[in-house]
mmCIF file of C-alpha atoms and ligand atoms in Angstrom:
data_model
loop_
_atom_site.group_PDB
_atom_site.id
_atom_site.type_symbol
_atom_site.label_atom_id
_atom_site.label_comp_id
_atom_site.label_asym_id
_atom_site.label_seq_id
_atom_site.Cartn_x
_atom_site.Cartn_y
_atom_site.Cartn_z
ATOM 1 C CA MET A 20 -0.658 74.697 35.016
ATOM 2 C CA HIS A 21 -3.186 72.093 33.479
ATOM 3 C CA LYS A 22 -6.017 73.627 31.671
ATOM 4 C CA VAL A 23 -9.412 72.373 32.761
ATOM 5 C CA LYS A 24 -12.752 72.220 31.260
ATOM 6 C CA THR A 25 -16.315 71.797 32.639
ATOM 7 C CA CYS A 26 -18.509 69.153 30.914
ATOM 8 C CA ASN A 27 -21.906 70.593 29.853
ATOM 9 C CA THR A 28 -23.439 67.165 30.425
ATOM 10 C CA CYS A 29 -22.243 65.930 33.839
ATOM 11 C CA GLY A 30 -21.225 69.374 34.961
ATOM 12 C CA LYS A 31 -17.813 68.110 36.358
ATOM 13 C CA THR A 32 -14.647 70.048 35.947
ATOM 14 C CA LYS A 33 -11.890 67.911 34.505
ATOM 15 C CA PRO A 34 -8.327 68.257 32.778
ATOM 16 C CA GLU A 35 -8.580 69.213 29.119
ATOM 17 C CA GLN A 36 -7.190 65.797 27.937
ATOM 18 C CA GLN A 37 -10.333 64.126 29.210
ATOM 19 C CA PHE A 38 -12.417 66.081 26.646
ATOM 20 C CA LYS A 39 -12.816 65.461 22.964
ATOM 21 C CA LYS A 40 -11.079 68.382 21.212
ATOM 22 C CA ARG A 41 -13.238 71.543 20.706
ATOM 23 C CA THR A 42 -16.198 70.140 22.640
ATOM 24 C CA ARG A 43 -17.548 70.539 26.129
ATOM 25 C CA LEU A 44 -18.317 66.838 26.354
ATOM 26 C CA CYS A 45 -16.098 64.815 28.684
ATOM 27 C CA LYS A 46 -15.004 61.353 27.472
ATOM 28 C CA ASP A 47 -16.826 59.523 30.048
ATOM 29 C CA CYS A 48 -20.043 61.215 29.016
ATOM 30 C CA ARG A 49 -19.358 60.728 25.329
ATOM 31 C CA ASN A 50 -18.641 56.894 25.874
ATOM 32 C CA ALA A 51 -21.936 56.652 27.812
ATOM 33 C CA LYS A 52 -23.867 58.345 24.952
ATOM 34 C CA GLU A 53 -22.213 56.078 22.427
ATOM 35 C CA ARG A 54 -23.105 52.998 24.428
ATOM 36 C CA GLN A 55 -26.672 54.247 24.831
ATOM 37 C CA HIS A 56 -26.874 55.053 21.097
ATOM 38 C CA TYR A 57 -25.628 51.528 20.259
ATOM 39 C CA GLN A 58 -28.126 49.909 22.670
ATOM 40 C CA GLU A 59 -31.003 51.950 21.210
ATOM 41 C CA ASN A 60 -29.991 51.069 17.554
ATOM 42 C CA LYS A 61 -28.679 47.588 18.132
ATOM 43 C CA GLU A 62 -30.806 46.038 15.341
ATOM 44 C CA VAL A 63 -29.634 48.585 12.798
ATOM 45 C CA PHE A 64 -25.927 48.139 13.702
ATOM 46 C CA GLN A 65 -26.418 44.229 13.568
ATOM 47 C CA ALA A 66 -28.119 44.334 10.273
ATOM 48 C CA LYS A 67 -25.372 46.564 8.812
ATOM 49 C CA ARG A 68 -22.744 44.094 10.091
ATOM 50 C CA GLU A 69 -24.621 41.241 8.604
ATOM 51 C CA ALA A 70 -24.976 42.919 5.230
ATOM 52 C CA ASN A 71 -21.305 43.576 5.227
ATOM 53 C CA ARG A 72 -20.280 40.067 6.288
ATOM 54 C CA GLU A 73 -19.219 39.004 2.752
ATOM 55 C CA ARG A 74 -17.171 42.169 1.943
ATOM 56 C CA ARG A 75 -15.581 41.959 5.431
ATOM 57 C CA ASN A 76 -14.622 38.230 4.925
ATOM 58 C CA GLU A 77 -13.279 39.243 1.427
ATOM 59 C CA ILE A 78 -11.168 41.922 3.022
ATOM 60 C CA SER A 79 -9.715 39.586 5.646
ATOM 61 C CA ARG A 80 -9.173 36.917 3.042
ATOM 62 C CA ALA A 81 -7.206 39.337 0.901
ATOM 63 C CA SER A 82 -5.165 40.464 3.856
ATOM 64 C CA TYR A 83 -4.357 36.908 4.708
ATOM 65 C CA ALA A 84 -3.338 36.261 1.034
ATOM 66 C CA ARG A 85 -0.990 39.350 1.172
ATOM 67 C CA ARG A 86 0.525 38.270 4.416
ATOM 68 C CA ILE A 87 1.055 34.699 3.110
ATOM 69 C CA ASP A 88 2.888 36.122 0.071
ATOM 70 C CA TYR A 89 4.997 38.177 2.359
ATOM 71 C CA GLU A 90 5.768 35.319 4.737
ATOM 72 C CA ARG A 91 6.646 33.024 1.828
ATOM 73 C CA ARG A 92 8.876 35.525 0.212
ATOM 74 C CA ARG A 93 10.517 36.182 3.639
ATOM 75 C CA SER A 94 11.177 32.488 4.333
ATOM 76 C CA ALA A 95 12.458 31.939 0.832
ATOM 77 C CA GLU A 96 14.944 34.762 1.374
ATOM 78 C CA TYR A 97 15.884 33.280 4.820
ATOM 79 C CA ARG A 98 16.491 29.842 3.291
ATOM 80 C CA ALA A 99 18.626 31.225 0.499
ATOM 81 C CA LYS A 100 20.695 33.291 2.894
ATOM 82 C CA ASN A 101 21.067 30.485 5.489
ATOM 83 C CA ALA A 102 21.460 27.396 3.137
ATOM 84 C CA GLU A 103 24.586 26.109 4.721
ATOM 85 C CA LYS A 104 23.274 26.612 8.298
ATOM 86 C CA ARG A 105 20.087 24.726 7.353
ATOM 87 C CA LYS A 106 21.982 21.829 5.744
ATOM 88 C CA ALA A 107 23.991 21.504 8.887
ATOM 89 C CA TYR A 108 20.954 21.600 11.010
ATOM 90 C CA GLN A 109 19.185 18.848 8.809
ATOM 91 C CA ARG A 110 22.337 16.729 9.014
ATOM 92 C CA GLN A 111 22.315 17.072 12.810
ATOM 93 C CA ARG A 112 18.604 16.075 12.893
ATOM 94 C CA VAL A 113 19.190 13.100 10.756
ATOM 95 C CA GLN A 114 22.028 12.060 13.113
ATOM 96 C CA ASP A 115 20.168 12.709 16.405
ATOM 97 C CA LEU A 116 16.652 11.510 15.374
ATOM 98 C CA PRO A 117 14.611 13.906 17.635
ATOM 99 C CA ASP A 118 10.916 13.156 18.058
ATOM 100 C CA ALA A 119 9.892 15.812 15.554
ATOM 101 C CA TYR A 120 12.135 14.335 12.768
ATOM 102 C CA VAL A 121 11.063 10.718 13.404
ATOM 103 C CA ALA A 122 7.401 11.913 13.382
ATOM 104 C CA LYS A 123 7.939 13.534 10.059
ATOM 105 C CA VAL A 124 9.392 10.351 8.548
ATOM 106 C CA ILE A 125 6.456 8.381 9.880
ATOM 107 C CA ARG A 126 3.983 10.963 8.454
ATOM 108 C CA ARG A 127 5.644 10.807 5.042
ATOM 109 C CA ARG A 128 5.737 7.003 4.952
ATOM 110 C CA THR A 129 2.377 6.260 6.439
ATOM 111 C CA GLY A 130 0.108 9.201 5.581
ATOM 112 C CA LEU A 131 -0.787 9.421 9.395
ATOM 113 C CA THR A 132 -1.384 12.943 10.748
ATOM 114 C CA THR A 133 0.807 14.767 13.185
ATOM 115 C CA GLN A 134 -1.970 14.243 15.761
ATOM 116 C CA ASP A 135 -2.151 10.544 15.088
ATOM 117 C CA VAL A 136 1.663 10.172 15.503
ATOM 118 C CA TYR A 137 1.911 12.144 18.687
ATOM 119 C CA GLN A 138 -0.922 10.174 20.213
ATOM 120 C CA TYR A 139 1.323 7.115 20.311
ATOM 121 C CA PRO A 140 4.746 8.083 21.719
ATOM 122 C CA GLU A 141 5.719 4.374 21.633
ATOM 123 C CA LEU A 142 5.335 4.436 17.799
ATOM 124 C CA ILE A 143 7.918 7.247 17.536
ATOM 125 C CA GLN A 144 10.253 5.279 19.919
ATOM 126 C CA ALA A 145 9.807 2.010 17.850
ATOM 127 C CA TYR A 146 10.265 3.829 14.567
ATOM 128 C CA ARG A 147 13.424 5.594 15.872
ATOM 129 C CA GLN A 148 14.823 2.058 16.811
ATOM 130 C CA TYR A 149 13.816 0.832 13.346
ATOM 131 C CA LEU A 150 15.764 3.638 11.582
ATOM 132 C CA ILE A 151 18.824 2.970 13.841
ATOM 133 C CA THR A 152 18.781 -0.775 13.189
ATOM 134 C CA LYS A 153 18.237 -0.071 9.409
ATOM 135 C CA ARG A 154 21.313 2.157 9.481
ATOM 136 C CA GLN A 155 23.401 -0.358 11.164
ATOM 137 C CA ILE A 156 22.369 -2.956 8.560
ATOM 138 C CA GLN A 157 23.090 -0.537 5.765
ATOM 139 C CA GLY A 158 26.454 0.193 7.377
ATOM 140 C CA TYR A 159 27.197 -3.570 7.603
ATOM 141 C CA GLU A 160 26.095 -4.083 3.963
ATOM 142 C CA ALA A 161 28.214 -1.140 2.918
ATOM 143 C CA ASP A 162 31.212 -2.562 4.907
ATOM 144 C CA GLN A 163 30.597 -6.032 3.141
ATOM 145 C CA ALA A 164 30.435 -4.401 -0.323
ATOM 146 C CA CYS A 165 33.580 -2.340 0.438
ATOM 147 C CA GLN A 166 35.303 -5.535 1.470
ATOM 148 C CA ARG A 167 34.233 -7.339 -1.770
ATOM 149 C CA LEU A 168 35.439 -4.358 -3.793
ATOM 150 C CA THR A 169 38.779 -4.289 -2.023
ATOM 151 C CA THR A 170 39.144 -8.046 -2.635
ATOM 152 C CA GLU A 171 38.159 -7.748 -6.282
ATOM 153 C CA HIS A 172 40.541 -4.739 -6.664
ATOM 154 C CA ASP A 173 43.328 -6.767 -5.118
ATOM 155 C CA ARG A 174 42.650 -9.682 -7.452
ATOM 156 C CA ILE A 175 42.682 -7.604 -10.565
ATOM 157 C CA ILE A 176 45.845 -5.848 -9.518
ATOM 158 C CA ARG A 177 47.490 -9.311 -8.778
ATOM 159 C CA ALA A 178 46.182 -10.634 -12.155
ATOM 160 C CA ASN A 179 47.719 -7.632 -13.983
ATOM 161 C CA ARG A 180 50.975 -7.864 -12.233
ATOM 162 C CA ALA A 181 51.101 -11.592 -12.986
ATOM 163 C CA GLY A 182 50.216 -10.908 -16.494
ATOM 164 C CA ARG A 183 52.926 -8.233 -16.868
ATOM 165 C CA ASP A 184 55.369 -10.676 -15.184
ATOM 166 C CA SER A 185 54.538 -13.440 -17.586
ATOM 167 C CA SER A 186 54.826 -11.219 -20.740
ATOM 168 C CA VAL A 187 58.164 -9.901 -19.521
ATOM 169 C CA ARG A 188 59.167 -13.510 -18.873
ATOM 170 C CA SER A 189 57.899 -14.634 -22.330
ATOM 171 C CA LYS A 190 59.835 -11.770 -23.934
ATOM 172 C CA ARG A 191 62.855 -12.948 -22.238
ATOM 173 C CA ILE A 192 62.291 -16.390 -23.559
ATOM 174 C CA GLU A 193 62.056 -15.227 -27.128
HETATM 175 ZN ZN1 ZN B 190 -19.244 64.701 31.482
#
C-alpha cells in the first residue's frame, strides 16, 4: 500500500513521506547533513547573521509598525461600534472603584508608575476611601446648594405673588 524508498546514505528502507521529494536521501540523514554543514561553517553563518542585523531589525520594526497601525485601527473601530457599552462600563467602574480604576486615578494625579502604585496596596485602599469621602462631601454640598436654591426660589415666588397681590389691591383702591 505505502510506497517505500531506500536511503542511499544510511541504507534504510522507509515510507516515501520520510524522503525529500525526488531524492534518495531520507529526512533524518538530510537533517544530520544540515547540522554537520552548519557546524562546519558556523563562523560564516554567524558573520552573515551579524551583517544582516540592521536589515533584520529594520524588517521587524516595520512589521511591528504595520501591526500597530492595524491594532489601532481595529480598536478605534471597536470603540466606535461599542460606544454605549463602553460608557456603561466606565460609569460602572466610577461607581464600583475597582483597584485598576483607583490606580489609574492615582497615576494621573501623582505621576507615579503602575508598578509604584501596585507596590503599595494600602495606597489604593486609602485613595479609594478618599474618593468615597470626597463624593459624600460633594453630595452634601450639592444637597446644601439645592436647599439654598429651593429656598431662594420659594422666596422669589412668594415675593412675586405678594407683588401681584399688592398691585391688584392698589388697583382696587384706585
Ligand atoms: Zn538515511
